[in-house]
Coordinates of C-alpha atoms and ligand atoms in Angstrom, one line a residue:
X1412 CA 0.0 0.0 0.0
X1413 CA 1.5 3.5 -0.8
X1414 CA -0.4 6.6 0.4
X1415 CA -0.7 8.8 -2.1
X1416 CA -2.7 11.9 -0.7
X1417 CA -3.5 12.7 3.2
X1418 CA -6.4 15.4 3.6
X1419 CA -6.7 16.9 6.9
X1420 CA -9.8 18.5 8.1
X1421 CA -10.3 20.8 10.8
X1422 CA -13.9 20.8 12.1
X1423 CA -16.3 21.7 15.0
X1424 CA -19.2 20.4 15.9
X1425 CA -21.9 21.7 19.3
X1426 CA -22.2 18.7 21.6
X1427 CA -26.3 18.4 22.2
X1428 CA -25.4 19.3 26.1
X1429 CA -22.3 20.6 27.5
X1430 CA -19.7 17.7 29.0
X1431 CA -18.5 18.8 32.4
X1432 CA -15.5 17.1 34.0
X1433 CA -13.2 17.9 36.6
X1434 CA -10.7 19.5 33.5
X1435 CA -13.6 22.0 32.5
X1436 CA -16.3 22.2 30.3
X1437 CA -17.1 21.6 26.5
X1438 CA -19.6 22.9 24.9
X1439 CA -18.3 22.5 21.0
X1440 CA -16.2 19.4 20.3
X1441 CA -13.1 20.5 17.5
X1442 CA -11.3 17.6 15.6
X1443 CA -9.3 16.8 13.4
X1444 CA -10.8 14.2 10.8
X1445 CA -7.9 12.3 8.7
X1446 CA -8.7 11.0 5.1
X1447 CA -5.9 9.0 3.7
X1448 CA -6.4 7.9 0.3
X1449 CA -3.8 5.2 -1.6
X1450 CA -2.5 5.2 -5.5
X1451 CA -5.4 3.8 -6.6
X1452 CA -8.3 5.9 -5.1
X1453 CA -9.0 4.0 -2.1
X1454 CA -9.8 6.1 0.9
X1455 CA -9.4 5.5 4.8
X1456 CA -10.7 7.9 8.1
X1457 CA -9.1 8.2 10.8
X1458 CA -9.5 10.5 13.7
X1459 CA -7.0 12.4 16.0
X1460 CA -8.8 12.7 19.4
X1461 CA -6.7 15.9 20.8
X1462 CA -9.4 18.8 21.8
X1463 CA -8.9 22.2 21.4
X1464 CA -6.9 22.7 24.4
X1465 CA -4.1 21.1 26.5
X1466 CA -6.9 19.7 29.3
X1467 CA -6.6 15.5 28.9
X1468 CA -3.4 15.8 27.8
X1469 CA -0.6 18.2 26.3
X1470 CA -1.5 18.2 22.9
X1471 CA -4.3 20.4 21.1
X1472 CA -6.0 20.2 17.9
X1473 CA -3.4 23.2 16.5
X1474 CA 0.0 21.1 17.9
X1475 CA -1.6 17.6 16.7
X1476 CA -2.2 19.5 13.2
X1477 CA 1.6 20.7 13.5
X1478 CA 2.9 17.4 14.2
X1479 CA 1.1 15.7 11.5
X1480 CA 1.9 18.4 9.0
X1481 CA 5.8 18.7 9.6
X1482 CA 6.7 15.4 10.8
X1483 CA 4.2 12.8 10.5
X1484 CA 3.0 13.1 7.1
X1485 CA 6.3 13.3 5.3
X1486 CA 7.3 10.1 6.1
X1487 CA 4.2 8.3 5.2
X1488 CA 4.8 9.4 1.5
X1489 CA 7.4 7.3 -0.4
X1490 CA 7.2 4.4 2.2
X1491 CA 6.1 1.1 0.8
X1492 CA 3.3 -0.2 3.6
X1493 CA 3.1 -3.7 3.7
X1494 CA 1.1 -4.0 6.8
X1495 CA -0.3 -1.1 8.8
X1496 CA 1.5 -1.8 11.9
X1497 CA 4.4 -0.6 10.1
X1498 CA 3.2 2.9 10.4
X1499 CA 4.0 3.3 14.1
X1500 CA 7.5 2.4 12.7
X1501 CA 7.8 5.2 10.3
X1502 CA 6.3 7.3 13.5
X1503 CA 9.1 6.0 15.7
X1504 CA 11.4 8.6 15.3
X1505 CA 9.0 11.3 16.8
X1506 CA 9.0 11.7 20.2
X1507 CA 5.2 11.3 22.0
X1508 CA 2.4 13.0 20.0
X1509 CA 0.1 9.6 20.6
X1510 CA -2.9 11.6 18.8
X1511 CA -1.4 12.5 15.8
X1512 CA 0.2 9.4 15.2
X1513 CA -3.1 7.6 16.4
X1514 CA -5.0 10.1 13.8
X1515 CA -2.9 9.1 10.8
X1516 CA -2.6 5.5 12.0
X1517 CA -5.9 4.5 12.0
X1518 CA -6.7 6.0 8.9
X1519 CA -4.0 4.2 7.6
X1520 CA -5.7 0.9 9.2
X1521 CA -9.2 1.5 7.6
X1522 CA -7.5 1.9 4.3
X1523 CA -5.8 -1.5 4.5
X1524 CA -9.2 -3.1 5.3
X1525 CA -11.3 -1.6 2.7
X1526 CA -8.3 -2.9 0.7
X1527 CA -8.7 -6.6 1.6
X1528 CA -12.7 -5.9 1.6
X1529 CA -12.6 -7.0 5.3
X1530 CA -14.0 -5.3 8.9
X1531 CA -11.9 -3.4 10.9
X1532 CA -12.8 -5.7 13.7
X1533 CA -11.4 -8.6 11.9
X1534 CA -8.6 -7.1 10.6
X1535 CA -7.1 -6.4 14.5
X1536 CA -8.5 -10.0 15.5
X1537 CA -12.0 -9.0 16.9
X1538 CA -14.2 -11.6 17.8
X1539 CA -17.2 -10.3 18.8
X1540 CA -20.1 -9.4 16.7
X1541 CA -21.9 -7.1 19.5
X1542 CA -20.4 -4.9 22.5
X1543 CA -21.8 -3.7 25.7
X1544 CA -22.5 0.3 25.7
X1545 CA -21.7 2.3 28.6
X1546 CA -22.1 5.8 28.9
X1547 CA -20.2 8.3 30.5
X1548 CA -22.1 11.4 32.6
X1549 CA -20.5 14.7 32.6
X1550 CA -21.1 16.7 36.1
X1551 CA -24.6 18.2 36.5
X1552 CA -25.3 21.5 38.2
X1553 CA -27.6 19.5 40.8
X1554 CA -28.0 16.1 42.0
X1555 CA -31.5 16.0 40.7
X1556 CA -30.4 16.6 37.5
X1557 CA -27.6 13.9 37.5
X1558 CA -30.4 11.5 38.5
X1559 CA -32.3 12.8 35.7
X1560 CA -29.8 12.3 33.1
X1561 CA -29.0 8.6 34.5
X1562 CA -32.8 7.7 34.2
X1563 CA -32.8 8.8 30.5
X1564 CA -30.1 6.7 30.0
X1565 CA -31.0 3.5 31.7
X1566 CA -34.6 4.1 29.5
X1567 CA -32.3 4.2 26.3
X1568 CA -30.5 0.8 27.5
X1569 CA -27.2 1.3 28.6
X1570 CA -26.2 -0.9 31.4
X1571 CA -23.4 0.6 32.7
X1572 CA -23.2 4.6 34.0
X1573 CA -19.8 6.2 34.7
X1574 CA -20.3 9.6 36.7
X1575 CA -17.3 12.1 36.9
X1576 CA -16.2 13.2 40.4
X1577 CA -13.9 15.9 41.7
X1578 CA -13.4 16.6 45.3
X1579 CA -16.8 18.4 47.0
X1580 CA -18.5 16.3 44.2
X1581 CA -17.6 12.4 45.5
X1582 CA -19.1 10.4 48.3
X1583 CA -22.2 12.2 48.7
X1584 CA -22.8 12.1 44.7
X1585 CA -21.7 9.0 44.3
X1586 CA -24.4 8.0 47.7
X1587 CA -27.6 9.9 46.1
X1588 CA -26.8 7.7 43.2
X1589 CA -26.9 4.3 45.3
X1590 CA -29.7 5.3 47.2
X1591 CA -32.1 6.1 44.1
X1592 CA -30.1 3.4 41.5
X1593 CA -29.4 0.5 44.0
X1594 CA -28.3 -2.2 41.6
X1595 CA -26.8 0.3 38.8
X1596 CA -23.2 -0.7 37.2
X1597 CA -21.6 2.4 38.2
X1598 CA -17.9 3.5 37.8
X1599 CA -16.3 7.1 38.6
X1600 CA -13.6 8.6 37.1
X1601 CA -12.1 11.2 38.8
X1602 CA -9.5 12.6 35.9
X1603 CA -6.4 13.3 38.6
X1604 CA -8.3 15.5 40.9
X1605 CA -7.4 13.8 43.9
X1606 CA -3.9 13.5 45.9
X1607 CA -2.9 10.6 48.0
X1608 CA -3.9 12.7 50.8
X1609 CA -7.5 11.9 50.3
X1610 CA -6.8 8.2 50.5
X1611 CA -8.9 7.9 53.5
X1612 CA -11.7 10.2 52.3
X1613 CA -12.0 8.1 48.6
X1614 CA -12.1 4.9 50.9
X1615 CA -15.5 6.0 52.3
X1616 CA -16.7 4.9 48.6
X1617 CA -15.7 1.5 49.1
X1618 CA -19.3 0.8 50.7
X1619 CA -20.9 1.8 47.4
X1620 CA -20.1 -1.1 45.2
X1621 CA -18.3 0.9 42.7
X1622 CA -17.0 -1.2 39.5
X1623 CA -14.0 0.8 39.6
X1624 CA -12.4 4.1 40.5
X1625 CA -10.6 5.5 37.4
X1626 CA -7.7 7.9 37.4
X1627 CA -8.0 9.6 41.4
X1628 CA -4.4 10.5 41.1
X1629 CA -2.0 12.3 38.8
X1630 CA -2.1 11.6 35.4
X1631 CA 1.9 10.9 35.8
X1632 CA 1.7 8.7 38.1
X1633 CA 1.6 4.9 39.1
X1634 CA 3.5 5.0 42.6
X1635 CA 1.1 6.5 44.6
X1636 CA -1.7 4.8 42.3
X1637 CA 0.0 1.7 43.9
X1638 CA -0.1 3.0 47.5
X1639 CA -4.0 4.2 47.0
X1640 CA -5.0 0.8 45.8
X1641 CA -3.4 -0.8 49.4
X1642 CA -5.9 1.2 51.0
X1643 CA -9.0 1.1 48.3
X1644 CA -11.2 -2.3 48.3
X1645 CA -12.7 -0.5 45.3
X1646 CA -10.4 -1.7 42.2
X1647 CA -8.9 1.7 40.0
X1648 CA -8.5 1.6 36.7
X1649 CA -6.2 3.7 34.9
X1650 CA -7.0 6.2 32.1
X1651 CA -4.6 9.2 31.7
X1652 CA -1.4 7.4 33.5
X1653 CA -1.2 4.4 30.8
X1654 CA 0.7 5.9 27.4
X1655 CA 2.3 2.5 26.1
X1656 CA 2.7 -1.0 26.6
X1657 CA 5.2 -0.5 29.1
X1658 CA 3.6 1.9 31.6
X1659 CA 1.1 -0.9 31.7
X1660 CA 3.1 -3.7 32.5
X1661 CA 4.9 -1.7 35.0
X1662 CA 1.6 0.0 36.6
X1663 CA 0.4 -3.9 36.8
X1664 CA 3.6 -5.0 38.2
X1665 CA 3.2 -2.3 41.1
X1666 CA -0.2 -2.8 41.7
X1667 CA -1.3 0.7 40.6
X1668 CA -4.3 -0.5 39.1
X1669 CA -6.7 -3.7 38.7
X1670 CA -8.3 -2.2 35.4
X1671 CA -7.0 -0.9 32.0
X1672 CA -8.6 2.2 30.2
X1673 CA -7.9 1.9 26.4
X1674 CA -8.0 4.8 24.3
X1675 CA -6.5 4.4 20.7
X1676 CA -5.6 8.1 20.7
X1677 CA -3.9 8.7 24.0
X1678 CA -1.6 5.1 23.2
X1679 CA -0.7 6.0 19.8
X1680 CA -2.6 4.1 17.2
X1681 CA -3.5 0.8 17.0
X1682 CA -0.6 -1.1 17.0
X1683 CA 0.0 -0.1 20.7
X1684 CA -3.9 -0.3 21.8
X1685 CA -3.5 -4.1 20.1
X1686 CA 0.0 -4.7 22.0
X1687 CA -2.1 -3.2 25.1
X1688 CA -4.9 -6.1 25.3
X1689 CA -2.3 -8.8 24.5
X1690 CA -0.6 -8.1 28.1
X1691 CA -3.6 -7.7 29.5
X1692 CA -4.9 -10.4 28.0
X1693 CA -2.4 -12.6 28.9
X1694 CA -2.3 -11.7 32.8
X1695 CA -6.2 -11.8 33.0
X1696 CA -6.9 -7.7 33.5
X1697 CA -10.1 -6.4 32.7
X1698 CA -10.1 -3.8 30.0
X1699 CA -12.9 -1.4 28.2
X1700 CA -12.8 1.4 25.9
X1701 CA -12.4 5.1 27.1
X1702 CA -14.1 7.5 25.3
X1703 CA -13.0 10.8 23.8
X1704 CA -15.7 12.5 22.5
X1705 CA -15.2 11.4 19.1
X1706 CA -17.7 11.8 16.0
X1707 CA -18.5 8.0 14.4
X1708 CA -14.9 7.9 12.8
X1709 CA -13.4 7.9 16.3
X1710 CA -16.5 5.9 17.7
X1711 CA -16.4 3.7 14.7
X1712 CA -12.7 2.4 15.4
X1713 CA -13.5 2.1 19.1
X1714 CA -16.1 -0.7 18.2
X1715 CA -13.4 -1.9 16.5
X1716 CA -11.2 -2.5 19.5
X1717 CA -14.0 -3.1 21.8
X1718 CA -15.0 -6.4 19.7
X1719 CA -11.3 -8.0 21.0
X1720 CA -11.7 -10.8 23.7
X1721 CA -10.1 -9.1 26.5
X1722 CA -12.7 -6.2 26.1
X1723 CA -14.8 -7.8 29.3
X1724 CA -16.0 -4.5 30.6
X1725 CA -18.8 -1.8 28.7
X1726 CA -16.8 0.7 27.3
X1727 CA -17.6 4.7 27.1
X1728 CA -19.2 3.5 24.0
X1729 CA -22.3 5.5 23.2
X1730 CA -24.9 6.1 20.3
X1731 CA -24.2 9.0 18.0
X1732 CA -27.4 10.6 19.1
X1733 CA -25.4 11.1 23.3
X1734 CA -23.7 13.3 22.2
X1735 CA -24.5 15.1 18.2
X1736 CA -27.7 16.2 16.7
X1737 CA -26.4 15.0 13.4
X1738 CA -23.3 12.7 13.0
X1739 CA -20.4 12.9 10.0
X1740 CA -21.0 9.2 9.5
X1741 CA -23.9 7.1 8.3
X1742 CA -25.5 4.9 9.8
X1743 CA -25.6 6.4 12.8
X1744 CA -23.9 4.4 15.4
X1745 CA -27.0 2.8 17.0
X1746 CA -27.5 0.7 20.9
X1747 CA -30.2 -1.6 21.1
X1748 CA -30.9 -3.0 24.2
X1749 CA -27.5 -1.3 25.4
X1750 CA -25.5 -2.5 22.9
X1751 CA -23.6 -1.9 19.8
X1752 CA -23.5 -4.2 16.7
X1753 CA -20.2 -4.5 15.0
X1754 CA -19.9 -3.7 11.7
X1755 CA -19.5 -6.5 9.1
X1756 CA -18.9 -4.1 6.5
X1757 CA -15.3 -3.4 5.2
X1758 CA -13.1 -1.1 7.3
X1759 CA -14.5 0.9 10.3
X1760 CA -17.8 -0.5 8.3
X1761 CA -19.3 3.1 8.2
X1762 CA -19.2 5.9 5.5
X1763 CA -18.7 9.5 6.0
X1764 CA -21.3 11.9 5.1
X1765 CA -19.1 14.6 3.0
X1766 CA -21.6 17.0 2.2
X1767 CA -22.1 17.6 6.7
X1768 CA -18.4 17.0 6.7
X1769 CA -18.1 20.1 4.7
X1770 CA -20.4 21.8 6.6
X1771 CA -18.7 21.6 10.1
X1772 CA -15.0 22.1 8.4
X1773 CA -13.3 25.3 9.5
X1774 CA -9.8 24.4 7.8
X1775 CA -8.9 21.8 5.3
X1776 CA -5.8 21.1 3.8
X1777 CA -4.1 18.3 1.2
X1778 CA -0.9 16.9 1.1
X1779 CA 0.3 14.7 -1.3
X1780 CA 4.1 13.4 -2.0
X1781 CA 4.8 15.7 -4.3
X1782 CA 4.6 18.8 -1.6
X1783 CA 7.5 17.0 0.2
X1784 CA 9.6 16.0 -3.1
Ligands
MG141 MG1 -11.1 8.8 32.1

């Protein structure tokens, strides 16, 4: 496979409600949508999950389109691509930057399965043919309202809710929800709002029956993650603190965490995300699919990686409708009876709506090899 042209496309689009977590709010989600077409036509998507600014991460929507631009890009064109786990190769040399790679990458990896007219799903060695849907609840101005907006969920069949906490909004939250949803699956992330000062505080949720506790502590860390989880019954998963292969096996080795967040985008692509659930798989971790407010591309590769065995948990997996009036891709990515089909279709198994695609674009830009002869 030689890429032949990579399009870039800079869009926004207004999230149906505001999502509120202990980094700030969003009320417009901007992306970056990659479109990596080869020498014969043949076009894969792929998404680069950075937002707009430096919140979940370091790197924004304008340093993602940097990297991509200068460093990324230019040594796609003129490789020969036998497999697309050889792009993280031709990535190697640059530092970091997990969601540019990851946007180019998987883009890369739709292409080659639209090649060999075959799912994504299958391509990465999926084996599921549905996945559980979770949803993920931003922070509400008042309890009542939380408790609204997990009713309407539960009636659109998700089974699992994930709540964001930050300190002044934990134990009694996390109680009201108990109290009114005794039997819910419920999880809370608390995106590194916490120190391991508050060890004895976060134990009171022990008594709640949490699935998990994600990310209390810095999103450097994995010693003190280790040192929280002596004291925690309540397993924590890590989100933020797991960039490669490595910080896994070493946060495992530790003990920093019982549970493994995947996100394509903050690992890098998919040959990390794959090399990920192999380790996990291997030592019997639970792991699920973190969100990141993507449009269907994003969403679309995340059913992907959701459909490998070691996928146990319900991801942040959603329908298009949580979170956008009107998606870029069609279908719509659907849940019925809280979960998601995977697509049998080739690559991510969806198609992109270009005439809304236009619509939401703010800046769009094509490279091909020639710019870089
Ligand atoms: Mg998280």
């Amino acid at each position: 496979m030689r890429i032949r042209r990579i399009t870039l496309h800079h869009i926004s689009l207004r999230l149906r409600s505001p999502f509120v977590t202990s980094y700030g709010a969003h009320t417009d989600r901007e992306t970056i949508v990659v479109e990596a077409e080869d020498e014969n036509g043949v076009t894969g998507w792929g998404e680069c999950v950075a937002f707009a600014e430096p919140s979940y991460t370091e790197e924004t929507v304008v340093t993602a389109w940097h990297m991509m631009e200068r460093f990324l890009i230019p040594s796609l064109f003129g490789a020969d691509i036998g497999h697309p786990r050889e792009t993280a190769l031709l990535f190697a040399k640059v530092k970091r930057n997990q969601m540019a790679k990851a946007g180019l990458e998987t883009a890369v990896w739709d292409l080659h399965a639209r090649l060999h007219g075959m799912p994504l799903a299958r391509a990465i060695g999926g084996t599921r043919t549905e996945i559980e849907s979770g949803v993920a609840v931003g922070l509400q101005p008042s309890a009542g309202q939380l408790h609204a907006a997990i009713e309407r969920y539960l009636n659109d069949g998700y089974k699992r809710v994930k709540v964001k906490i930050k300190p002044g909004h934990d134990v009694a939250l996390i109680r009201g929800i108990r109290e009114r949803f005794p039997d819910l699956a419920l999880m809370a992330d608390a995106n590194s709002a916490y120190t391991l000062e508050d060890a004895a505080h976060l134990a009171q949720l022990d008594r709640y029956g949490l699935m998990m506790i994600e990310q209390p502590l810095a999103a450097d860390d994995i010693i003190d993650h280790a040192r929280l989880q002596q004291q925690l019954a309540t397993p924590i998963c890590l989100d933020e603190s797991l960039i490669t292969a490595e910080d896994v096996r070493k946060a495992l080795s530790l003990g920093s965490c019982r549970v493994v967040n995947v996100k394509i985008g903050r690992v890098g692509g998919w040959s990390e995300a794959i090399r990920i659930h192999d380790l996990c798989l291997a030592r019997g971790v639970p792991l699920w699919c973190g969100g990141m407010l993507e449009t269907g591309i994003g969403r679309a590769h995340n059913i992907a990686l959701a459909s490998l065995p070691g996928f146990t948990l319900p991801g942040d997996i959603s329908a298009s409708s949580r979170y956008w009036e009107r998606d870029i891709v069609f279908p719509e990515v659907t849940v019925r009876d809280g979960k998601i089909a995977v697509s049998a279709e080739p690559g991510i198994g969806y198609e992109v709506d270009r005439d809304y695609l236009q619509k939401v674009t703010l800046h769009r830009q094509t490279f091909t090899g020639s710019d870089f002869a």
